[in-house]
Amino acid sequence: QAGYEAWLRKRTVTDQTQLSLIMRWTNGIVLEEDDRYIQTAASELAEMIAAWTGRRPSDSVPGDGGGWLRIGTFMGSSEVARAFSEEEMSVVQEDGFRLRRLGERVLIAGMTGRGVLYGAFAFLRLMQTGDSLDELDELSNPANSLRLINQWDNVDGSIERGYSGQSIFYAEGEIVRDLSRVRDYARLLASVGINGIVINNVNVHKLETMFLTEKYLPRIVEVANVFRTYGIRLFLSINFAAPIELGDLPTADPLDEAVKDWWKERARELYGRIPDFGGFLVKADSEFRPGPFTYGRDHADGANMLAEALAPYGGLIVWRCFVYNCNQDWRDRKTDRARAAYDHFTPLDGRFMDNVVLQVKNGPMDFQVREPVSPLFGAMPNTNMLIEFQITQEYTGQQRHLCYLVPQWKEALDFDTYLRGEGSTVKKVADGSLFGRPLGGFAAVSNIGSDANWTGHPLAQANLYGYGRLAWDPDLSADGIAVEWTKQTFGHNDYVIRTVLAMLMSSWGVYESYTAPLGVGWMVKPNHHYGPDVDGYEYSMWGTYHFADCRGIGVDRSVHTGTGYAGQYHSPHSERFESAETTPDELLLFFHHVPYRHRLHSGKTVIQHIYDTHFEGAERAEELVDQWEGLKGYIDHNIFEQGLSRFQEQAEHAKEWRDVINTYFWRKSGIADEQGRTLY
Ligand code: BDP
C-alpha cells in the first residue's frame, strides 16, 4: 500500500537527530478532559509517536524527568490555563491553538477541543519536520472559519472528474459498509485543518436526491459520526427540485409555502439525526441542474428559502456562483461566459441571509490552467463568500501530469481587488475580514479516490495537503508548503527534498507552457478534457472560445470593442485589462484578440511565444523524468515506480501537445518558426 499513509507516515524514524528529538519530548501525554476531540488528539499523538519511536508514551507525568506533553483547553484544564496569561488565552480563536514549551512540558492548548486536535497535528508536524522545540511558543489561528472539501462522488461509485480510481464512499448505489478508509481520509483532512466536507457531487442525480430519505439517512449518520471524530462537519449537495423528484410536490418554487414546509421538514429530520450537520451545497440553474429560474425567482429567493429551513439549527447554505448559460449561441460574439457569475449575482448583493455563503470559483470560467481572478471577489460587500478551487486536476493534467497547484492558488489569493483601496486582496475577501463578514473561507474539489496512494500521481498528494494548509493560513508560501509536505512524505534526505521541491515548483509553469499559451483555455478534447484539441470547443454552445483565424487569436473582452468583461474589475485593473498594451502577457489572449505578430512585453511575437513555449515545455517535461529517475534508491521503490510511469507518460503526451498546438497555429498563420524547428 505504498503511499497510503501519505504525509502521516507511521514508520520508524531513522534520522538519529530527529529520532532523539521525538524521544526527548514524548515520554508522556497527559490530559484531564473527557472531550471527544481531545481524545482523538491523544490517540493520534500516541499512535504516531509509537510508530516512529517504537515506544508508546505513558499517560502520566514521567517519573524520570523526561519531556512530556500536556494537552487540553483553557476552560477544561486548570493545568493548561495556568501556563498562559489571560491575554494570551483571549487571542486564541475557536479552532486556534497555542504550543508552548515550559521546562520539561510541552503544552498543546486550545479554546476548544477542536483547537487542541489541530494543535496536536501541528506538534506532530514539528516532529516530522525536525524543528527544535527549545524556543517553542506558537500561536496559530485559522484565517478562515470554513475550510471545506467537496467530493464529486456519485453513489454508483464513480467520481465526476476523479482521476484516482473509484469513490471511497460509495459502491453500486450504496454507502460502503466498511468506513475505515473514510476514517483514514478524515484523519488526513483534519491533520491539515479541514473542518467540513460535502460528501456527494454537486450534480445531484436521482439516487443522491434520495440521500434525504430513509433509504440513505441511517448510513449518512454513520459517515457523519466518522467525520465528527476528527472535527469535520458533514454537508450534503442537494437537488433543488428534490420536492418534485422525490414525488412529494408538483413544484419546487421557493416561494411556495408547501415547498418551504417540505424543506423545513427535511431539516428537522436531518438535525434530529445529525445535530451538527453542516448544511447544503447547491448548484442551481447551471449545466442542466434545476433551480429557482424555472419559477421566475432569483437565486436569493432560492438560497434564502433553504437558509430559513436550516437557520434554527445553525446550518449553512453554500450556494454556488458557477451559473452560466451552457446553451449559448457561438455565433453571437457578444455573449461571454466569463461575465456570467458577476452579472447574475452582483445585483443580489445584500439580499442573502446571514447563513448563506456564496461559493465562487477562483476564475470566471472554470479551473483553467490560467485565468484571471473572478471579478466577483470583492464586488458583493454585503454577502458571505467562499473561494472555490479545484484540487482534482481536470484541466491541469488529470494526475497523469505533475501540476503543483499551490502557486496558482496563491496568485489568486494575493490578487488585489482594490475594492477598499490598496491591500484589498482576494484572501481578505474570502476570510471575511475586508468587509467584516461573519462567514467565509475556502472550498475545493477533492482529488482522492480508491487508488492505494489516494491521488493516483504520488506527488498530487501535495495539492491536497497544500490546500488544507493554505485554507488555514493563506500567507504560507508555496515552496514552504512544498518543503513541509516533502519532509513528511519522503523524510529528511536533502537531495530528495531539493529534487522534489524543484519538480513541484516548476510544474505549473511546465504544464502551462506546453498546453495553454497566454491565457487561452479550453484547447482540450471535449467531455473528458484530456489532451489537445484546439477546436474541440470552438463551435460549441459552452461559451469557451479562442477565436483563432488566419490573422490572429484571443477573445476581445474589452469594454470598448469586446464583451465588456474587463469592465467588471475595479480600477486600476479595469484600465489595465482594457488595453492589450497593459494586459500582462500571461493573460493577453484571455482579454484581447491580437494578430499573431503582436509583440509581447517579453519582446517575442505571440506566434513565436507559442512555438517557443511548446518546444521548451516538452523538453522540460522530459527533464522531469530525469529528475525523478535520480530519486531511484532514495525513496520507496513502489512510489518511485508509480511516479516513473506517470512522468514517462507526461513526457510523451507533452510532445503530442507541442505538435498539435504548434502545427495548428503554423497552418493557421503561415508564419514559420524563427528557429526553423519541425512543424508538421
Ligand atoms: C466543471 C466540470 C463539471 C462540473 C462543473 C461544476 O467539468 O464536471 O460539474 O465544473 O463545477 O469543471 O459544477
PDB file of N, CA, C and O in Angstrom, residues 44-96:
ATOM      1  N   GLU A  44      -4.129  10.106  18.400  1.00  0.00           N
ATOM      2  CA  GLU A  44      -3.287  10.376  17.227  1.00  0.00           C
ATOM      3  C   GLU A  44      -1.833  10.573  17.643  1.00  0.00           C
ATOM      4  O   GLU A  44      -0.915  10.037  17.009  1.00  0.00           O
ATOM      5  N   LEU A  45      -1.635  11.339  18.687  1.00  0.00           N
ATOM      6  CA  LEU A  45      -0.263  11.580  19.154  1.00  0.00           C
ATOM      7  C   LEU A  45       0.387  10.259  19.557  1.00  0.00           C
ATOM      8  O   LEU A  45       1.495   9.940  19.128  1.00  0.00           O
ATOM      9  N   ALA A  46      -0.344   9.482  20.361  1.00  0.00           N
ATOM     10  CA  ALA A  46       0.232   8.240  20.881  1.00  0.00           C
ATOM     11  C   ALA A  46       0.579   7.274  19.751  1.00  0.00           C
ATOM     12  O   ALA A  46       1.661   6.695  19.712  1.00  0.00           O
ATOM     13  N   GLU A  47      -0.342   7.134  18.802  1.00  0.00           N
ATOM     14  CA  GLU A  47      -0.119   6.187  17.711  1.00  0.00           C
ATOM     15  C   GLU A  47       1.072   6.575  16.842  1.00  0.00           C
ATOM     16  O   GLU A  47       1.887   5.731  16.473  1.00  0.00           O
ATOM     17  N   MET A  48       1.121   7.861  16.498  1.00  0.00           N
ATOM     18  CA  MET A  48       2.212   8.305  15.625  1.00  0.00           C
ATOM     19  C   MET A  48       3.549   8.165  16.345  1.00  0.00           C
ATOM     20  O   MET A  48       4.529   7.687  15.764  1.00  0.00           O
ATOM     21  N   ILE A  49       3.573   8.580  17.576  1.00  0.00           N
ATOM     22  CA  ILE A  49       4.835   8.540  18.315  1.00  0.00           C
ATOM     23  C   ILE A  49       5.301   7.090  18.492  1.00  0.00           C
ATOM     24  O   ILE A  49       6.481   6.780  18.325  1.00  0.00           O
ATOM     25  N   ALA A  50       4.343   6.208  18.792  1.00  0.00           N
ATOM     26  CA  ALA A  50       4.699   4.795  18.948  1.00  0.00           C
ATOM     27  C   ALA A  50       5.275   4.246  17.638  1.00  0.00           C
ATOM     28  O   ALA A  50       6.256   3.506  17.636  1.00  0.00           O
ATOM     29  N   ALA A  51       4.649   4.645  16.527  1.00  0.00           N
ATOM     30  CA  ALA A  51       5.127   4.135  15.235  1.00  0.00           C
ATOM     31  C   ALA A  51       6.521   4.671  14.901  1.00  0.00           C
ATOM     32  O   ALA A  51       7.351   3.965  14.336  1.00  0.00           O
ATOM     33  N   TRP A  52       6.776   5.891  15.264  1.00  0.00           N
ATOM     34  CA  TRP A  52       8.084   6.487  14.931  1.00  0.00           C
ATOM     35  C   TRP A  52       9.214   5.959  15.809  1.00  0.00           C
ATOM     36  O   TRP A  52      10.336   5.790  15.374  1.00  0.00           O
ATOM     37  N   THR A  53       8.864   5.783  17.102  1.00  0.00           N
ATOM     38  CA  THR A  53       9.937   5.508  18.068  1.00  0.00           C
ATOM     39  C   THR A  53       9.932   4.076  18.589  1.00  0.00           C
ATOM     40  O   THR A  53      10.881   3.653  19.237  1.00  0.00           O
ATOM     41  N   GLY A  54       8.829   3.358  18.371  1.00  0.00           N
ATOM     42  CA  GLY A  54       8.713   2.022  18.943  1.00  0.00           C
ATOM     43  C   GLY A  54       8.371   2.053  20.433  1.00  0.00           C
ATOM     44  O   GLY A  54       8.357   1.022  21.097  1.00  0.00           O
ATOM     45  N   ARG A  55       8.062   3.234  20.936  1.00  0.00           N
ATOM     46  CA  ARG A  55       7.742   3.350  22.363  1.00  0.00           C
ATOM     47  C   ARG A  55       6.468   4.178  22.544  1.00  0.00           C
ATOM     48  O   ARG A  55       6.355   5.287  22.024  1.00  0.00           O
ATOM     49  N   ARG A  56       5.502   3.623  23.250  1.00  0.00           N
ATOM     50  CA  ARG A  56       4.247   4.333  23.478  1.00  0.00           C
ATOM     51  C   ARG A  56       4.386   5.288  24.653  1.00  0.00           C
ATOM     52  O   ARG A  56       4.836   4.875  25.719  1.00  0.00           O
ATOM     53  N   PRO A  57       3.985   6.537  24.481  1.00  0.00           N
ATOM     54  CA  PRO A  57       4.077   7.472  25.602  1.00  0.00           C
ATOM     55  C   PRO A  57       3.172   7.013  26.751  1.00  0.00           C
ATOM     56  O   PRO A  57       2.122   6.425  26.509  1.00  0.00           O
ATOM     57  N   SER A  58       3.575   7.258  27.985  1.00  0.00           N
ATOM     58  CA  SER A  58       2.711   6.905  29.121  1.00  0.00           C
ATOM     59  C   SER A  58       1.603   7.947  29.238  1.00  0.00           C
ATOM     60  O   SER A  58       1.655   8.989  28.584  1.00  0.00           O
ATOM     61  N   ASP A  59       0.598   7.665  30.056  1.00  0.00           N
ATOM     62  CA  ASP A  59      -0.479   8.648  30.182  1.00  0.00           C
ATOM     63  C   ASP A  59      -0.371   9.427  31.493  1.00  0.00           C
ATOM     64  O   ASP A  59      -1.348   9.955  32.000  1.00  0.00           O
ATOM     65  N   SER A  60       0.838   9.459  32.023  1.00  0.00           N
ATOM     66  CA  SER A  60       1.037  10.272  33.223  1.00  0.00           C
ATOM     67  C   SER A  60       2.390  10.984  33.112  1.00  0.00           C
ATOM     68  O   SER A  60       3.193  10.677  32.232  1.00  0.00           O
ATOM     69  N   VAL A  61       2.621  11.914  34.024  1.00  0.00           N
ATOM     70  CA  VAL A  61       3.887  12.645  34.014  1.00  0.00           C
ATOM     71  C   VAL A  61       5.019  11.647  34.263  1.00  0.00           C
ATOM     72  O   VAL A  61       4.982  10.919  35.251  1.00  0.00           O
ATOM     73  N   PRO A  62       5.984  11.576  33.359  1.00  0.00           N
ATOM     74  CA  PRO A  62       7.041  10.572  33.525  1.00  0.00           C
ATOM     75  C   PRO A  62       7.875  10.846  34.776  1.00  0.00           C
ATOM     76  O   PRO A  62       8.194  11.993  35.076  1.00  0.00           O
ATOM     77  N   GLY A  63       8.189   9.775  35.504  1.00  0.00           N
ATOM     78  CA  GLY A  63       8.922   9.922  36.748  1.00  0.00           C
ATOM     79  C   GLY A  63      10.387  10.313  36.538  1.00  0.00           C
ATOM     80  O   GLY A  63      10.984  10.989  37.370  1.00  0.00           O
ATOM     81  N   ASP A  64      10.931   9.930  35.384  1.00  0.00           N
ATOM     82  CA  ASP A  64      12.372  10.128  35.199  1.00  0.00           C
ATOM     83  C   ASP A  64      12.766  11.533  34.744  1.00  0.00           C
ATOM     84  O   ASP A  64      13.916  11.787  34.396  1.00  0.00           O
ATOM     85  N   GLY A  65      11.801  12.452  34.713  1.00  0.00           N
ATOM     86  CA  GLY A  65      12.146  13.832  34.375  1.00  0.00           C
ATOM     87  C   GLY A  65      12.279  14.126  32.898  1.00  0.00           C
ATOM     88  O   GLY A  65      12.705  15.209  32.511  1.00  0.00           O
ATOM     89  N   GLY A  66      11.904  13.185  32.018  1.00  0.00           N
ATOM     90  CA  GLY A  66      11.964  13.435  30.573  1.00  0.00           C
ATOM     91  C   GLY A  66      10.828  14.337  30.115  1.00  0.00           C
ATOM     92  O   GLY A  66       9.874  14.588  30.851  1.00  0.00           O
ATOM     93  N   GLY A  67      10.933  14.841  28.883  1.00  0.00           N
ATOM     94  CA  GLY A  67       9.935  15.756  28.356  1.00  0.00           C
ATOM     95  C   GLY A  67       8.592  15.073  28.094  1.00  0.00           C
ATOM     96  O   GLY A  67       8.545  13.901  27.746  1.00  0.00           O
ATOM     97  N   TRP A  68       7.511  15.795  28.251  1.00  0.00           N
ATOM     98  CA  TRP A  68       6.173  15.227  28.062  1.00  0.00           C
ATOM     99  C   TRP A  68       5.179  16.282  27.596  1.00  0.00           C
ATOM    100  O   TRP A  68       5.472  17.482  27.597  1.00  0.00           O
ATOM    101  N   LEU A  69       4.017  15.820  27.187  1.00  0.00           N
ATOM    102  CA  LEU A  69       3.001  16.701  26.606  1.00  0.00           C
ATOM    103  C   LEU A  69       1.808  16.850  27.536  1.00  0.00           C
ATOM    104  O   LEU A  69       1.302  15.847  28.054  1.00  0.00           O
ATOM    105  N   ARG A  70       1.372  18.076  27.728  1.00  0.00           N
ATOM    106  CA  ARG A  70       0.092  18.281  28.401  1.00  0.00           C
ATOM    107  C   ARG A  70      -0.853  18.892  27.380  1.00  0.00           C
ATOM    108  O   ARG A  70      -0.532  19.909  26.770  1.00  0.00           O
ATOM    109  N   ILE A  71      -2.005  18.248  27.202  1.00  0.00           N
ATOM    110  CA  ILE A  71      -2.925  18.744  26.182  1.00  0.00           C
ATOM    111  C   ILE A  71      -4.279  19.048  26.798  1.00  0.00           C
ATOM    112  O   ILE A  71      -4.753  18.330  27.683  1.00  0.00           O
ATOM    113  N   GLY A  72      -4.908  20.135  26.346  1.00  0.00           N
ATOM    114  CA  GLY A  72      -6.233  20.465  26.867  1.00  0.00           C
ATOM    115  C   GLY A  72      -6.659  21.885  26.557  1.00  0.00           C
ATOM    116  O   GLY A  72      -5.941  22.646  25.903  1.00  0.00           O
ATOM    117  N   THR A  73      -7.845  22.215  27.040  1.00  0.00           N
ATOM    118  CA  THR A  73      -8.404  23.547  26.782  1.00  0.00           C
ATOM    119  C   THR A  73      -8.198  24.457  27.997  1.00  0.00           C
ATOM    120  O   THR A  73      -8.007  23.981  29.115  1.00  0.00           O
ATOM    121  N   PHE A  74      -8.280  25.742  27.755  1.00  0.00           N
ATOM    122  CA  PHE A  74      -8.109  26.721  28.838  1.00  0.00           C
ATOM    123  C   PHE A  74      -9.211  26.583  29.881  1.00  0.00           C
ATOM    124  O   PHE A  74      -8.989  26.760  31.066  1.00  0.00           O
ATOM    125  N   MET A  75     -10.415  26.273  29.400  1.00  0.00           N
ATOM    126  CA  MET A  75     -11.557  26.185  30.311  1.00  0.00           C
ATOM    127  C   MET A  75     -11.569  24.861  31.063  1.00  0.00           C
ATOM    128  O   MET A  75     -11.937  24.796  32.232  1.00  0.00           O
ATOM    129  N   GLY A  76     -11.141  23.815  30.382  1.00  0.00           N
ATOM    130  CA  GLY A  76     -11.328  22.474  30.951  1.00  0.00           C
ATOM    131  C   GLY A  76     -10.153  21.963  31.755  1.00  0.00           C
ATOM    132  O   GLY A  76     -10.275  20.988  32.493  1.00  0.00           O
ATOM    133  N   SER A  77      -9.006  22.597  31.601  1.00  0.00           N
ATOM    134  CA  SER A  77      -7.826  22.080  32.286  1.00  0.00           C
ATOM    135  C   SER A  77      -7.128  23.200  33.050  1.00  0.00           C
ATOM    136  O   SER A  77      -6.582  24.134  32.456  1.00  0.00           O
ATOM    137  N   SER A  78      -7.143  23.112  34.360  1.00  0.00           N
ATOM    138  CA  SER A  78      -6.519  24.175  35.156  1.00  0.00           C
ATOM    139  C   SER A  78      -5.012  24.192  34.916  1.00  0.00           C
ATOM    140  O   SER A  78      -4.383  25.246  34.906  1.00  0.00           O
ATOM    141  N   GLU A  79      -4.452  23.029  34.671  1.00  0.00           N
ATOM    142  CA  GLU A  79      -3.004  22.955  34.408  1.00  0.00           C
ATOM    143  C   GLU A  79      -2.643  23.694  33.129  1.00  0.00           C
ATOM    144  O   GLU A  79      -1.610  24.353  33.064  1.00  0.00           O
ATOM    145  N   VAL A  80      -3.488  23.557  32.142  1.00  0.00           N
ATOM    146  CA  VAL A  80      -3.237  24.253  30.876  1.00  0.00           C
ATOM    147  C   VAL A  80      -3.413  25.751  31.084  1.00  0.00           C
ATOM    148  O   VAL A  80      -2.561  26.559  30.704  1.00  0.00           O
ATOM    149  N   ALA A  81      -4.511  26.125  31.720  1.00  0.00           N
ATOM    150  CA  ALA A  81      -4.817  27.545  31.897  1.00  0.00           C
ATOM    151  C   ALA A  81      -3.688  28.249  32.655  1.00  0.00           C
ATOM    152  O   ALA A  81      -3.325  29.384  32.332  1.00  0.00           O
ATOM    153  N   ARG A  82      -3.123  27.573  33.625  1.00  0.00           N
ATOM    154  CA  ARG A  82      -2.079  28.184  34.448  1.00  0.00           C
ATOM    155  C   ARG A  82      -0.829  28.561  33.636  1.00  0.00           C
ATOM    156  O   ARG A  82      -0.056  29.408  34.051  1.00  0.00           O
ATOM    157  N   ALA A  83      -0.664  27.919  32.512  1.00  0.00           N
ATOM    158  CA  ALA A  83       0.548  28.159  31.719  1.00  0.00           C
ATOM    159  C   ALA A  83       0.458  29.397  30.825  1.00  0.00           C
ATOM    160  O   ALA A  83       1.423  29.760  30.155  1.00  0.00           O
ATOM    161  N   PHE A  84      -0.716  30.033  30.809  1.00  0.00           N
ATOM    162  CA  PHE A  84      -0.894  31.182  29.914  1.00  0.00           C
ATOM    163  C   PHE A  84      -1.537  32.344  30.655  1.00  0.00           C
ATOM    164  O   PHE A  84      -2.330  32.134  31.582  1.00  0.00           O
ATOM    165  N   SER A  85      -1.238  33.557  30.208  1.00  0.00           N
ATOM    166  CA  SER A  85      -1.890  34.720  30.803  1.00  0.00           C
ATOM    167  C   SER A  85      -3.290  34.866  30.216  1.00  0.00           C
ATOM    168  O   SER A  85      -3.583  34.298  29.161  1.00  0.00           O
ATOM    169  N   GLU A  86      -4.113  35.654  30.894  1.00  0.00           N
ATOM    170  CA  GLU A  86      -5.465  35.929  30.392  1.00  0.00           C
ATOM    171  C   GLU A  86      -5.398  36.413  28.944  1.00  0.00           C
ATOM    172  O   GLU A  86      -6.152  35.981  28.085  1.00  0.00           O
ATOM    173  N   GLU A  87      -4.495  37.316  28.712  1.00  0.00           N
ATOM    174  CA  GLU A  87      -4.405  37.904  27.389  1.00  0.00           C
ATOM    175  C   GLU A  87      -3.984  36.864  26.346  1.00  0.00           C
ATOM    176  O   GLU A  87      -4.531  36.824  25.246  1.00  0.00           O
ATOM    177  N   GLU A  88      -3.059  36.031  26.729  1.00  0.00           N
ATOM    178  CA  GLU A  88      -2.606  35.001  25.797  1.00  0.00           C
ATOM    179  C   GLU A  88      -3.736  34.032  25.447  1.00  0.00           C
ATOM    180  O   GLU A  88      -3.827  33.537  24.328  1.00  0.00           O
ATOM    181  N   MET A  89      -4.587  33.798  26.423  1.00  0.00           N
ATOM    182  CA  MET A  89      -5.712  32.889  26.143  1.00  0.00           C
ATOM    183  C   MET A  89      -6.770  33.580  25.294  1.00  0.00           C
ATOM    184  O   MET A  89      -7.361  32.984  24.405  1.00  0.00           O
ATOM    185  N   SER A  90      -6.973  34.870  25.551  1.00  0.00           N
ATOM    186  CA  SER A  90      -8.086  35.557  24.885  1.00  0.00           C
ATOM    187  C   SER A  90      -7.872  35.709  23.377  1.00  0.00           C
ATOM    188  O   SER A  90      -8.825  35.895  22.644  1.00  0.00           O
ATOM    189  N   VAL A  91      -6.644  35.627  22.927  1.00  0.00           N
ATOM    190  CA  VAL A  91      -6.418  35.800  21.486  1.00  0.00           C
ATOM    191  C   VAL A  91      -6.531  34.485  20.705  1.00  0.00           C
ATOM    192  O   VAL A  91      -6.387  34.471  19.482  1.00  0.00           O
ATOM    193  N   VAL A  92      -6.780  33.405  21.403  1.00  0.00           N
ATOM    194  CA  VAL A  92      -6.943  32.124  20.707  1.00  0.00           C
ATOM    195  C   VAL A  92      -8.399  32.001  20.269  1.00  0.00           C
ATOM    196  O   VAL A  92      -9.314  32.087  21.085  1.00  0.00           O
ATOM    197  N   GLN A  93      -8.595  31.842  18.976  1.00  0.00           N
ATOM    198  CA  GLN A  93      -9.969  31.737  18.470  1.00  0.00           C
ATOM    199  C   GLN A  93     -10.481  30.306  18.524  1.00  0.00           C
ATOM    200  O   GLN A  93      -9.747  29.395  18.900  1.00  0.00           O
ATOM    201  N   GLU A  94     -11.718  30.143  18.080  1.00  0.00           N
ATOM    202  CA  GLU A  94     -12.407  28.869  18.255  1.00  0.00           C
ATOM    203  C   GLU A  94     -11.564  27.650  17.865  1.00  0.00           C
ATOM    204  O   GLU A  94     -11.442  26.711  18.636  1.00  0.00           O
ATOM    205  N   ASP A  95     -11.015  27.638  16.660  1.00  0.00           N
ATOM    206  CA  ASP A  95     -10.241  26.476  16.224  1.00  0.00           C
ATOM    207  C   ASP A  95      -8.740  26.638  16.455  1.00  0.00           C
ATOM    208  O   ASP A  95      -7.953  25.777  16.079  1.00  0.00           O
ATOM    209  N   GLY A  96      -8.345  27.752  17.041  1.00  0.00           N
ATOM    210  CA  GLY A  96      -6.916  28.048  17.174  1.00  0.00           C
ATOM    211  C   GLY A  96      -6.253  27.271  18.300  1.00  0.00           C
ATOM    212  O   GLY A  96      -6.911  26.563  19.072  1.00  0.00           O
TER     213      GLY A  96
END
